[in-house]
Tab-separated table of C-alpha atoms and ligand atoms in Angstrom:
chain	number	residue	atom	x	y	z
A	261	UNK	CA	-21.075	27.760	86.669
A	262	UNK	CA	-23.589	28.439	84.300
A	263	UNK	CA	-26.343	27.901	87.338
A	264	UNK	CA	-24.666	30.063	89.148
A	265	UNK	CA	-24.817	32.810	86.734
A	266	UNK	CA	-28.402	31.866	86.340
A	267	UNK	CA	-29.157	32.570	89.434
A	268	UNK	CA	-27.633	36.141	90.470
A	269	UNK	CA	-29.340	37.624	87.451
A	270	UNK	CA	-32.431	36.748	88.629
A	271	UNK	CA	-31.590	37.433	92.349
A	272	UNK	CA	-30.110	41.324	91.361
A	273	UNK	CA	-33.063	41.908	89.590
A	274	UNK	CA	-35.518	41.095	92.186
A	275	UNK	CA	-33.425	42.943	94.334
A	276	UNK	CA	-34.025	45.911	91.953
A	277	UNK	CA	-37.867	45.420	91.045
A	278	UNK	CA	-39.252	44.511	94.828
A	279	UNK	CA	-42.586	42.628	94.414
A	280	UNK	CA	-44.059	43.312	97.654
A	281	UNK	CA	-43.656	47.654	96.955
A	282	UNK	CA	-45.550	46.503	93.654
A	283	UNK	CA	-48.195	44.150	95.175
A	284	UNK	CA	-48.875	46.236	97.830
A	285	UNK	CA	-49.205	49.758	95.425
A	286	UNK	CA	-51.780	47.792	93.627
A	287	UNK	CA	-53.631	46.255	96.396
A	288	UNK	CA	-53.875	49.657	97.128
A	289	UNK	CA	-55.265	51.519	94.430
A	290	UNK	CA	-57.676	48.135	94.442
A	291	UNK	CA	-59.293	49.493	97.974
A	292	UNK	CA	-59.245	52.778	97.224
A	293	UNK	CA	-61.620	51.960	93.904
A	294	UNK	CA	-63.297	50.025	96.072
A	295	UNK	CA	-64.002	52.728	98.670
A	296	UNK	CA	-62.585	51.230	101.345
A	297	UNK	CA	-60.672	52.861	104.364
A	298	UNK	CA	-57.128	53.195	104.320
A	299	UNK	CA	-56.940	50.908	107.718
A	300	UNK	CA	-58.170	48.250	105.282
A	301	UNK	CA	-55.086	48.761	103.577
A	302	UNK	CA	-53.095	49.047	106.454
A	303	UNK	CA	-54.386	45.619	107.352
A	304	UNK	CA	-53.650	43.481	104.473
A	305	UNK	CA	-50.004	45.179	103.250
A	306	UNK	CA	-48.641	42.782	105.288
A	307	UNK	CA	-49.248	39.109	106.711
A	308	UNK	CA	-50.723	38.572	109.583
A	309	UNK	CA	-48.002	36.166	110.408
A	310	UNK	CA	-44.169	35.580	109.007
A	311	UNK	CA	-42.296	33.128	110.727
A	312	UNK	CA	-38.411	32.554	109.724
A	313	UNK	CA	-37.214	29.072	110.840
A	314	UNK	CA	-33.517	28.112	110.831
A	315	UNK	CA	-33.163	24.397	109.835
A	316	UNK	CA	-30.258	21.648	110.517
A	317	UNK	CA	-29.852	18.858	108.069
A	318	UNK	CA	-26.902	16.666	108.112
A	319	UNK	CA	-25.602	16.717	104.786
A	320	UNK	CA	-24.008	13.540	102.913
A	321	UNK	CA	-20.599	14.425	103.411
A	322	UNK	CA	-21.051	14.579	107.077
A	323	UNK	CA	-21.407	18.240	107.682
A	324	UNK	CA	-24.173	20.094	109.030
A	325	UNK	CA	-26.150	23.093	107.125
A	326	UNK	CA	-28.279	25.530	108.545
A	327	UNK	CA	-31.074	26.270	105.836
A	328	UNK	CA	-33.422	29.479	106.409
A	329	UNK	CA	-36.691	28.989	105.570
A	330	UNK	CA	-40.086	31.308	105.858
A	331	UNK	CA	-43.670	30.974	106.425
A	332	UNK	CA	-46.215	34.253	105.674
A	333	UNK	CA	-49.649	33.843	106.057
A	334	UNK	CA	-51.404	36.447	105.092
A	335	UNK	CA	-54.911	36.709	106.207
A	336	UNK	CA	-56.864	34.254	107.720
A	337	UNK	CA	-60.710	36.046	107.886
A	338	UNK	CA	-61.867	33.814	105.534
A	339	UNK	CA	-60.306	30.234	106.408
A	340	UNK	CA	-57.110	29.240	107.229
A	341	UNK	CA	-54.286	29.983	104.962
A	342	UNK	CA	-53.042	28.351	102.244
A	343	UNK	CA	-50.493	28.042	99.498
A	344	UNK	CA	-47.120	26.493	98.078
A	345	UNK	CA	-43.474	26.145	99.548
A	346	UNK	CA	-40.901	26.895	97.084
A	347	UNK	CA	-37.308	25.356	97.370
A	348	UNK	CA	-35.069	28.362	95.607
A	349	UNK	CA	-31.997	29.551	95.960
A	350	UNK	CA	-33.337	33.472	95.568
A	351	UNK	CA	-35.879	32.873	98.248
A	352	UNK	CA	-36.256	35.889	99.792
A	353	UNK	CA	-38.349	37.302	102.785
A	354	UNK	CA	-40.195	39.800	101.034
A	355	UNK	CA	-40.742	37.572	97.877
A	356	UNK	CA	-42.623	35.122	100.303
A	357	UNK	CA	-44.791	37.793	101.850
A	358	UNK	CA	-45.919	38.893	98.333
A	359	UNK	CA	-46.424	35.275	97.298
A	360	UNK	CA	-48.291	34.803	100.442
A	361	UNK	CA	-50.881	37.823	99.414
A	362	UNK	CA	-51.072	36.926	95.823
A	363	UNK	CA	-51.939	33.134	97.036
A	364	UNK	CA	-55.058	35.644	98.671
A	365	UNK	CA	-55.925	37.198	95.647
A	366	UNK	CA	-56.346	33.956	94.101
A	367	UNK	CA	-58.454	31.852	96.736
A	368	UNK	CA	-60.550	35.589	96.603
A	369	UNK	CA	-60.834	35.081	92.698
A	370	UNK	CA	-61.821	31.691	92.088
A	371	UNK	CA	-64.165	31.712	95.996
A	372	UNK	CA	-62.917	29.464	97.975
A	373	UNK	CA	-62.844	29.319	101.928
A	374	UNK	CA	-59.290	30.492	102.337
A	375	UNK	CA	-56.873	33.286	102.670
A	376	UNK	CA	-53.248	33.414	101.549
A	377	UNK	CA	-49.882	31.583	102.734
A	378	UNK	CA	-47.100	30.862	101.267
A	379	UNK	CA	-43.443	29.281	102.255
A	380	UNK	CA	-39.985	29.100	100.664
A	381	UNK	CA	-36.219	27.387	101.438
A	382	UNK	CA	-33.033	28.832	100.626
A	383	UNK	CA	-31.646	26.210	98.647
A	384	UNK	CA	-30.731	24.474	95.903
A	385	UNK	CA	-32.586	21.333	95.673
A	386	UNK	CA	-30.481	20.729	91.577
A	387	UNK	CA	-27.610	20.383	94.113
A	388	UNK	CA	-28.850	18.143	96.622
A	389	UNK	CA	-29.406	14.646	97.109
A	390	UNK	CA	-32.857	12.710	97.856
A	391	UNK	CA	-31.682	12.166	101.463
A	392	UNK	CA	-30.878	15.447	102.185
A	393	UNK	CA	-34.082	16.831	100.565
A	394	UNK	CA	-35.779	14.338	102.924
A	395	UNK	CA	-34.197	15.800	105.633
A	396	UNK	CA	-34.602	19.395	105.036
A	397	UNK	CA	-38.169	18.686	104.281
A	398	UNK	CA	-39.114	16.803	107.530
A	399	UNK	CA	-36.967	19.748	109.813
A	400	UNK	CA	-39.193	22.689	107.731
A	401	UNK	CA	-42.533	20.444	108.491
A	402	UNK	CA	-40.736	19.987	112.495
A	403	UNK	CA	-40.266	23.869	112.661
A	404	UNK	CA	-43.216	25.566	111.787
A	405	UNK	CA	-46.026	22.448	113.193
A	406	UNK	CA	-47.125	25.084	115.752
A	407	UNK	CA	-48.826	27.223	113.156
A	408	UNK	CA	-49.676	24.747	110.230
A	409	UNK	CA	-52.619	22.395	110.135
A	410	UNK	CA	-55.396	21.129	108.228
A	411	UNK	CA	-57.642	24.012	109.518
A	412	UNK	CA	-54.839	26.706	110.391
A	413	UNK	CA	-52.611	27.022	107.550
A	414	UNK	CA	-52.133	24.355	104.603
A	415	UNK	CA	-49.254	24.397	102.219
A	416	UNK	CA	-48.793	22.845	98.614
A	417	UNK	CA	-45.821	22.453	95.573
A	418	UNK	CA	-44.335	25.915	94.348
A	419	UNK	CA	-41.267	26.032	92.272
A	420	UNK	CA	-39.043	22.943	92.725
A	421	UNK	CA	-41.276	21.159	95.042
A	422	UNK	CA	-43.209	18.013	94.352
A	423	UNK	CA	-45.736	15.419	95.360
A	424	UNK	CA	-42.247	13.509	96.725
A	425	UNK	CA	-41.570	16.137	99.092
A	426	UNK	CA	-45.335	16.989	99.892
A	427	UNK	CA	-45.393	12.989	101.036
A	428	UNK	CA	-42.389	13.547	103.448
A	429	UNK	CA	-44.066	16.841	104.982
A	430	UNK	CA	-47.600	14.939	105.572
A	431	UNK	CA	-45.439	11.917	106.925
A	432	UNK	CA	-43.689	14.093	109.081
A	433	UNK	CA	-46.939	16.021	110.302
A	434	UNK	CA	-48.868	12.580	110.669
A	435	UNK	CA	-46.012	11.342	113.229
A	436	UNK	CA	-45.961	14.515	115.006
A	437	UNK	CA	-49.572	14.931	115.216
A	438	UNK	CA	-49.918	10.813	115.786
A	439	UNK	CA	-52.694	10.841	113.450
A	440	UNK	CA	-52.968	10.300	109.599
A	441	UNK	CA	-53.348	13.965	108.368
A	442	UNK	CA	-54.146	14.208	105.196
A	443	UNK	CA	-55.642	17.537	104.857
A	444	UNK	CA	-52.332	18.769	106.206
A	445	UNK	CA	-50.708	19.346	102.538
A	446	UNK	CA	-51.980	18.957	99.044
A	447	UNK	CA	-50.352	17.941	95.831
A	448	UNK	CA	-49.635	15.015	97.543
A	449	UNK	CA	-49.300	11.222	95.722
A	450	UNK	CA	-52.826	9.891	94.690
A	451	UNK	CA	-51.974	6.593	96.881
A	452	UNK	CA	-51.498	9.390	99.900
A	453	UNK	CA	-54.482	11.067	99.425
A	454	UNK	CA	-53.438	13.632	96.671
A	455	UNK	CA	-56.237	14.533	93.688
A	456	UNK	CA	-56.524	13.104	90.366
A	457	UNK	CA	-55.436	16.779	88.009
A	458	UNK	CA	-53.658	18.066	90.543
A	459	UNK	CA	-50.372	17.750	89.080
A	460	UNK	CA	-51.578	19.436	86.193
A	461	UNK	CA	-53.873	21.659	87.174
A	462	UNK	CA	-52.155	24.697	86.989
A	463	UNK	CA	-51.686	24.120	83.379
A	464	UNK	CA	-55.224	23.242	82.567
A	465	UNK	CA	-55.779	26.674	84.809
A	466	UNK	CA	-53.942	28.836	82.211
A	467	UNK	CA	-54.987	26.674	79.213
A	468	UNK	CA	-58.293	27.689	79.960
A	469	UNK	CA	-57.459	31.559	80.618
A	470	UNK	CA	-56.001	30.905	77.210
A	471	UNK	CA	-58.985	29.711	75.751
A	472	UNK	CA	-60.939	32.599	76.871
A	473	UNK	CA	-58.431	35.289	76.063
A	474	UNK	CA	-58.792	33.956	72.662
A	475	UNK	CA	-62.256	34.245	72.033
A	476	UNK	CA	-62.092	37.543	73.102
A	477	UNK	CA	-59.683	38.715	70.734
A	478	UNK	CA	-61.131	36.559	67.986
A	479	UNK	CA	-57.914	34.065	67.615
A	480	UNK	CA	-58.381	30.221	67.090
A	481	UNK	CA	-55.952	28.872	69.345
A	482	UNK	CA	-55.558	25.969	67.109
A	483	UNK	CA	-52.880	27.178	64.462
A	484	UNK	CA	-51.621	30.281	66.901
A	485	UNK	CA	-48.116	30.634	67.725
A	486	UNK	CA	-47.177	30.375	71.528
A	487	UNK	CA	-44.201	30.730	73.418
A	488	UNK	CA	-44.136	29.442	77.213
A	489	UNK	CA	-41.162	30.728	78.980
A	490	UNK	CA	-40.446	27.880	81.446
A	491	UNK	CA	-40.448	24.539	81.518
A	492	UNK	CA	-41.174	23.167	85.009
A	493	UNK	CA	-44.442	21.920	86.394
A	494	UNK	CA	-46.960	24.365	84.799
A	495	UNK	CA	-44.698	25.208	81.328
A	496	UNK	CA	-44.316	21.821	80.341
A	497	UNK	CA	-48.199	20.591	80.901
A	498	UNK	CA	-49.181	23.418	79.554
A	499	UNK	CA	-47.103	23.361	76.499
A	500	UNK	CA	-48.384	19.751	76.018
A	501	UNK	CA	-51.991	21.048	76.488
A	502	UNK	CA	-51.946	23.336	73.946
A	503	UNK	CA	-50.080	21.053	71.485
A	504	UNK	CA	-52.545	18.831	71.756
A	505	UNK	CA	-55.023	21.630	70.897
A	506	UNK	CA	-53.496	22.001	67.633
A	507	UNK	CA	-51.129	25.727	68.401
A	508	UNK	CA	-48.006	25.797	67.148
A	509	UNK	CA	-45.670	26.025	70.372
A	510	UNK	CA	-42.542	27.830	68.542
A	511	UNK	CA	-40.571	28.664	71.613
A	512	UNK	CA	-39.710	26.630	75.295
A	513	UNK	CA	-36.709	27.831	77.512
A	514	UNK	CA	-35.584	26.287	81.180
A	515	UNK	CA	-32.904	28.457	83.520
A	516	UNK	CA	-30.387	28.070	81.054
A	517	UNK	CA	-31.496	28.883	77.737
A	518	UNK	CA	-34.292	28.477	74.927
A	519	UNK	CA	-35.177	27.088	72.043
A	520	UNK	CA	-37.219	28.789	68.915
A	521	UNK	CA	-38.473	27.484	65.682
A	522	UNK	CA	-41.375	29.164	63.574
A	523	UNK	CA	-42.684	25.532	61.997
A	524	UNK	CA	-42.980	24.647	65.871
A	525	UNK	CA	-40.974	22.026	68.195
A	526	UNK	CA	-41.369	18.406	68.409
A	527	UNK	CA	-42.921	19.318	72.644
A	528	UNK	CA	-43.390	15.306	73.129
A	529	UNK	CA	-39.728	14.690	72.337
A	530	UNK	CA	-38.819	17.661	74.684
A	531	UNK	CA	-40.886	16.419	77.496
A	532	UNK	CA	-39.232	12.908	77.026
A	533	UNK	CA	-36.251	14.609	77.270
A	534	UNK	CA	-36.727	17.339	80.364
A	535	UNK	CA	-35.255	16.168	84.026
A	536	UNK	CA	-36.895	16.407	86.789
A	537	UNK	CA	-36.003	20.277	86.942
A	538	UNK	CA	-37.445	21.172	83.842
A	539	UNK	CA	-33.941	21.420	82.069
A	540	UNK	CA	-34.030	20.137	78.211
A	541	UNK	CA	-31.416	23.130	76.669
A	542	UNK	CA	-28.843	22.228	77.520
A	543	UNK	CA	-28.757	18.792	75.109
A	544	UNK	CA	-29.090	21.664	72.145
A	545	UNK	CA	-26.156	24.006	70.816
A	546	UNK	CA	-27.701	26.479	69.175
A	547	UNK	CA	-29.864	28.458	71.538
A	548	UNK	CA	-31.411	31.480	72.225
A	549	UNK	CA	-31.434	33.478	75.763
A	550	UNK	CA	-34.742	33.771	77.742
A	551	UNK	CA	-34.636	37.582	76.529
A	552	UNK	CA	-34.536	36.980	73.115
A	553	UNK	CA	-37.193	34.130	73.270
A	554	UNK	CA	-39.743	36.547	75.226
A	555	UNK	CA	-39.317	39.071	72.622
A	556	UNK	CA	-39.491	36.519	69.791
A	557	UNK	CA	-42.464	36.272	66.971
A	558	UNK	CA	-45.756	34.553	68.468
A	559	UNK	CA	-49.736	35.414	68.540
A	560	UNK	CA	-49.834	34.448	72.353
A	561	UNK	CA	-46.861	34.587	74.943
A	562	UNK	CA	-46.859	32.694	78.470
A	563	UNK	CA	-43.974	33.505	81.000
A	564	UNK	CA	-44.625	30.461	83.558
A	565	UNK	CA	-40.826	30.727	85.149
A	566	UNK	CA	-40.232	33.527	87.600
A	567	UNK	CA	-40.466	36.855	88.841
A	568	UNK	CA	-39.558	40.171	86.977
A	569	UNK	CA	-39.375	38.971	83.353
A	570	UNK	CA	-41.304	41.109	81.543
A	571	UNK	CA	-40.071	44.798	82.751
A	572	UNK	CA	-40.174	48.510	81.013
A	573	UNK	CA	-36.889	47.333	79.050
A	574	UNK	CA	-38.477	44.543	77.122
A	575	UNK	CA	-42.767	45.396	77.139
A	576	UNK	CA	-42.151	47.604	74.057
A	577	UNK	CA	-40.443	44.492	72.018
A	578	UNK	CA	-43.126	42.050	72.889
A	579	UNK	CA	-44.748	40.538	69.814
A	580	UNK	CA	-47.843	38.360	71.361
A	581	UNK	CA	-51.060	39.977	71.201
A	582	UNK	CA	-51.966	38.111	74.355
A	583	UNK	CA	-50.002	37.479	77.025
A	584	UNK	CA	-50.931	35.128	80.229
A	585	UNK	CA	-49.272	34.838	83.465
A	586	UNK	CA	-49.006	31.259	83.991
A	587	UNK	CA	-45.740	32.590	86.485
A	588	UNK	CA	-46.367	34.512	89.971
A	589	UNK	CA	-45.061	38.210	89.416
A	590	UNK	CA	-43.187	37.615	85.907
A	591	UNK	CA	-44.761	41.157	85.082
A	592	UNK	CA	-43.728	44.724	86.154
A	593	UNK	CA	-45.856	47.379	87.187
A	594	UNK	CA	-44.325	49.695	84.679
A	595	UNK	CA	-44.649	46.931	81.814
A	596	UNK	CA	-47.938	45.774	82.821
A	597	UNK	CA	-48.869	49.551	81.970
A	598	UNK	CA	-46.658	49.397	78.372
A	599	UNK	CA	-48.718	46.233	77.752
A	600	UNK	CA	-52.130	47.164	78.054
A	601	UNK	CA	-51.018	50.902	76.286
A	602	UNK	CA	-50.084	48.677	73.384
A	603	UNK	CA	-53.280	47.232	73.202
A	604	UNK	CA	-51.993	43.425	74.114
A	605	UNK	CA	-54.753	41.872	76.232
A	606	UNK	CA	-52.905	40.798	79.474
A	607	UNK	CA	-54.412	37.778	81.752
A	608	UNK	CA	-52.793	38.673	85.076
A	609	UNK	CA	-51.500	35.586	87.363
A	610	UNK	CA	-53.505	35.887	90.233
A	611	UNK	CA	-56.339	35.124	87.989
A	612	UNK	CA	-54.451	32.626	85.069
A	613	UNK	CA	-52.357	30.551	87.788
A	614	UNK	CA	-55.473	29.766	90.469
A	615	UNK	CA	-56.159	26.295	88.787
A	616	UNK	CA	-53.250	25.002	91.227
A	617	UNK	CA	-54.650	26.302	94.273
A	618	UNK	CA	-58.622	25.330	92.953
A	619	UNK	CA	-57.697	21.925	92.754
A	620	UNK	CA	-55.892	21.597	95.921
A	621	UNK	CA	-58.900	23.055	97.514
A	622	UNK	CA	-60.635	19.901	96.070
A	623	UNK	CA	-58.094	17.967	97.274
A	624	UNK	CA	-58.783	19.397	100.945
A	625	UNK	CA	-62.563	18.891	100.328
A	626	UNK	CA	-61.861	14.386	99.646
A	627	UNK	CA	-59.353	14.565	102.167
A	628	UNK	CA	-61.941	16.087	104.703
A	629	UNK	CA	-65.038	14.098	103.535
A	630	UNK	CA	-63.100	10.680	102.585
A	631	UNK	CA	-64.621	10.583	99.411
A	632	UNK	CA	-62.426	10.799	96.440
A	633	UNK	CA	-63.580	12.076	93.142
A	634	UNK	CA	-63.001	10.866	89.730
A	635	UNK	CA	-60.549	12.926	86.835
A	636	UNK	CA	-63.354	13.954	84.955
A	637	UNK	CA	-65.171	15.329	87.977
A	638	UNK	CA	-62.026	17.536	88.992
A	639	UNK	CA	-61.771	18.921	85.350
A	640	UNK	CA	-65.344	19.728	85.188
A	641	UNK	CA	-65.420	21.571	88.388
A	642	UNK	CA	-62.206	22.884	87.297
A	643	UNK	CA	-63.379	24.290	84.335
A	644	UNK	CA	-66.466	26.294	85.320
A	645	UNK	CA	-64.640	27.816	88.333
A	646	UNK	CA	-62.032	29.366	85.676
A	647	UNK	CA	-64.469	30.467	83.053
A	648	UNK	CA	-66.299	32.264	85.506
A	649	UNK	CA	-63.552	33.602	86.885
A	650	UNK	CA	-61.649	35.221	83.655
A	651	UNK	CA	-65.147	36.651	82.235
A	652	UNK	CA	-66.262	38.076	86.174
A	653	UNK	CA	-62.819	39.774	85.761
A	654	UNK	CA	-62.643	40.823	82.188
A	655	UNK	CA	-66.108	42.539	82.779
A	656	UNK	CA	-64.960	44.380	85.696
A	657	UNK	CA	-61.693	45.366	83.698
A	658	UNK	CA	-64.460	46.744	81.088
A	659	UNK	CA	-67.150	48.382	83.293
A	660	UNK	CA	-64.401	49.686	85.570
A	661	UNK	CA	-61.830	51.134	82.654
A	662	UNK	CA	-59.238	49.288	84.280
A	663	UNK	CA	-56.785	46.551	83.437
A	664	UNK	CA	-57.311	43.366	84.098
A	665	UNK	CA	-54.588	43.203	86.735
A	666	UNK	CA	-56.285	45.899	88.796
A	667	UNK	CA	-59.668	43.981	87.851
A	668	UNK	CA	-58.319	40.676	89.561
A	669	UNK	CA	-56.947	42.508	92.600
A	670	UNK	CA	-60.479	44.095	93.143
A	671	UNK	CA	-62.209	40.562	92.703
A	672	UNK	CA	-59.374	38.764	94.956
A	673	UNK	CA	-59.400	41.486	97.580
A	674	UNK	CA	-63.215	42.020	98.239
A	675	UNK	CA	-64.035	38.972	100.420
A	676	UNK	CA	-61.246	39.244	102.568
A	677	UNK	CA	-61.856	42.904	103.409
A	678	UNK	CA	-65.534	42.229	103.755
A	679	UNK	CA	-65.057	39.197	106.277
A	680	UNK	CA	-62.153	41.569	107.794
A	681	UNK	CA	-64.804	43.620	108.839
A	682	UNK	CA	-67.592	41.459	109.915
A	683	UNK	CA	-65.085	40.005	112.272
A	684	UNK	CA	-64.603	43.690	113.827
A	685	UNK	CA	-60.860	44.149	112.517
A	686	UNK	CA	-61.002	47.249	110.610
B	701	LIG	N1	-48.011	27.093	94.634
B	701	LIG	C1	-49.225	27.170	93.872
B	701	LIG	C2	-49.586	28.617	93.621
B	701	LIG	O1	-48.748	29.491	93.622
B	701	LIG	C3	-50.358	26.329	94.455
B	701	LIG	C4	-50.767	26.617	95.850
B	701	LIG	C5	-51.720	25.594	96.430
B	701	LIG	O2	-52.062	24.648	95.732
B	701	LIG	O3	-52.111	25.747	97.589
B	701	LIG	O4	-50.713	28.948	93.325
């Protein structure tokens, strides 16, 4: 019931506040302070390809389901595409074709040889069992083969996938393609050729952009106050992360609810206690809403759930004097503008999120060379790749006089519109 509920919030509101419109308006205003032609524009509004697969799994009871799934892949001048699937029951096509270009933005950001895809279910996966996840997983990987590949188009975990269902896909692929493949899909097991940090990297990503945001407004992270809205793959790493820096993580929430306390939580109790979902509230009574947590007391604020959280209603009640998108989209147009108005210094999540997709492009790199790297090696790399990246973009947000968002989207969209050209497209 309560899921439920959950769920069509978010859903209407997306509805409302339509990602792609946004994405696209600032990609843009991007080209145009770029001087580029408006057939640039027309060429990267959109994917290149969207494909929309309908999917039969038998389901446990006996009866069949027909799942809809997508695959958008945005732009493929660079190198092939590349980019998560999420498992969602709000799925929609539009959301995937703005994930797809923001998954552009961020190989554009952090340089590496790729362009932007992205995929997504319908479904609940909280509701399923690990057969029929199985099973859905394998008829995705069987429905889109012709266009996915280790040098066409590689997906990756989003929201509610993991390196359990990235296995199944690159088993599936491998049989299908009756070879071991795997540079097919990253964020896969270690044993299967998956990267040591992967599963974190994300998190170290925006712990980093943290770090850096910090310096810049003069704020020892040690001792701060941070919320992290979320507490899935990159909300509960992170929150760990910067624990074990020495802030002061006041507020968590999951789907359901969240929890607040100004002397800080007890995060490795929490993280003992999350399922594999990232749910933890619900073993509490007295909690607050994911509204009232984002516009709760903290120096530095991190929505890493969804889309759309941080809109005109709520930028004017946000306390943080830094906020990072550790989420894709949780940030309107019309707050983003609030935000920076207000003076809070806003890392944007095509920049603060890339760690995910860095790492997986090291992941590619072992699986392609058979030569696997060591943790420390990933983390270094890591590292310098997102410290270059935050201060190339918070120059360019300074020398330009523009946010940082618009910053990012005129780092992430320069290559692609460059090798867009040199190929003879536009
Ligand atoms: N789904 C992640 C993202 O949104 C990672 C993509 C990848 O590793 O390819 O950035």
């Amino acid at each position: 019931m309560v899921a439920e509920k959950a769920a069509d919030t978010t859903k209407e509101r997306n509805n409302q506040l339509d990602v792609l419109s946004s994405t696209q308006a600032t990609i843009k205003n991007a080209l145009e302070k770029l001087g580029y032609p408006d057939e640039v524009y027309e060429l990267l509004k959109e994917p290149l390809r969207m494909m929309t697969v309908r999917i039969p799994v038998r389901m446990d009871d006996g009866s069949t389901k027909i799942f809809t799934g997508y695959r958008a892949q945005h732009n493929d001048a660079v190198g092939p595409t590349k980019g998560g699937i999420r498992f969602h029951p709000d799925v929609t096509e539009k959301e995937v074709k703005a994930l797809s270009i923001w998954m552009s933005l961020k190989a554009g950001i952090v340089d590496l040889p790729y362009g932007g895809g992205k995929g997504g279910i319908i479904c609940d996966p909280r509701e399923m069992s690990f057969r029929e996840l199985e099973a859905l997983s394998r008829g995705y990987v069987r429905a889109i083969s012709q266009i996915v590949g280790p040098t066409k188009d590689i997906p990756a975990p989003d929201v509610f996938t993991n390196s359990q269902i990235m296995a199944w896909m690159m088993d599936e692929y491998s049989r299908m393609d009756e070879f071991n493949s795997p540079g097919f899909i990253t964020g896969k097991p270690i044993v299967l050729g998956g990267s040591h940090g992967r599963e974190s990297a994300t998190a170290k990503g925006v712990t980093i952009c943290i770090n850096e945001a910090a310096k810049k407004r003069n704020l020892s992270v040690k001792g701060a106050k941070v919320i992290v809205q979320g507490f899935g793959n990159a909300g509960s790493f992170l929150s760990k992360f910067l624990h074990d820096e020495g802030a002061i993580v006041v507020g968590i929430s999951d789907a359901y609810g969240a929890l607040y306390d100004p002397e800080g939580l007890d995060i490795d109790y929490l993280l003992d206690r999350r399922d594999s979902f990232g749910t933890v509230t619900k073993l509490f009574n007295n909690t607050l809403t994911n509204k009232e947590l984002l516009e709760s007391e903290c120096d530095i604020l991190v929505p890493a759930a969804v889309e759309n959280q941080i809109t005109k209603e709520n930028a004017h009640n946000i306390k943080a004097s830094i906020v990072v998108e550790a989420a894709n989209g949780p940030t309107t147009t019309e707050a983003t503008k609030i935000l920076t108005e207000r003076g809070i210094l806003l890392v944007p999540d095509v920049l603060a999120s890339a760690g995910g997709v860095t790492v997986s492009y090291f992941e590619w790199v072992q699986n392609n060379q058979g030569y696997y790297w060591t943790e420390e090696e990933i983390e270094e790399k890591l590292l310098q790749t997102m410290v270059k990246s935050f201060n190339t973009i918070y120059d360019t947000a300074h020398n330009r006089k523009v946010d940082m968002r618009l910053a990012a989207y005129m780092v992430g969209v320069r290559k692609m519109a460059e090798a867009s050209r040199f190929r003879g497209w536009v």
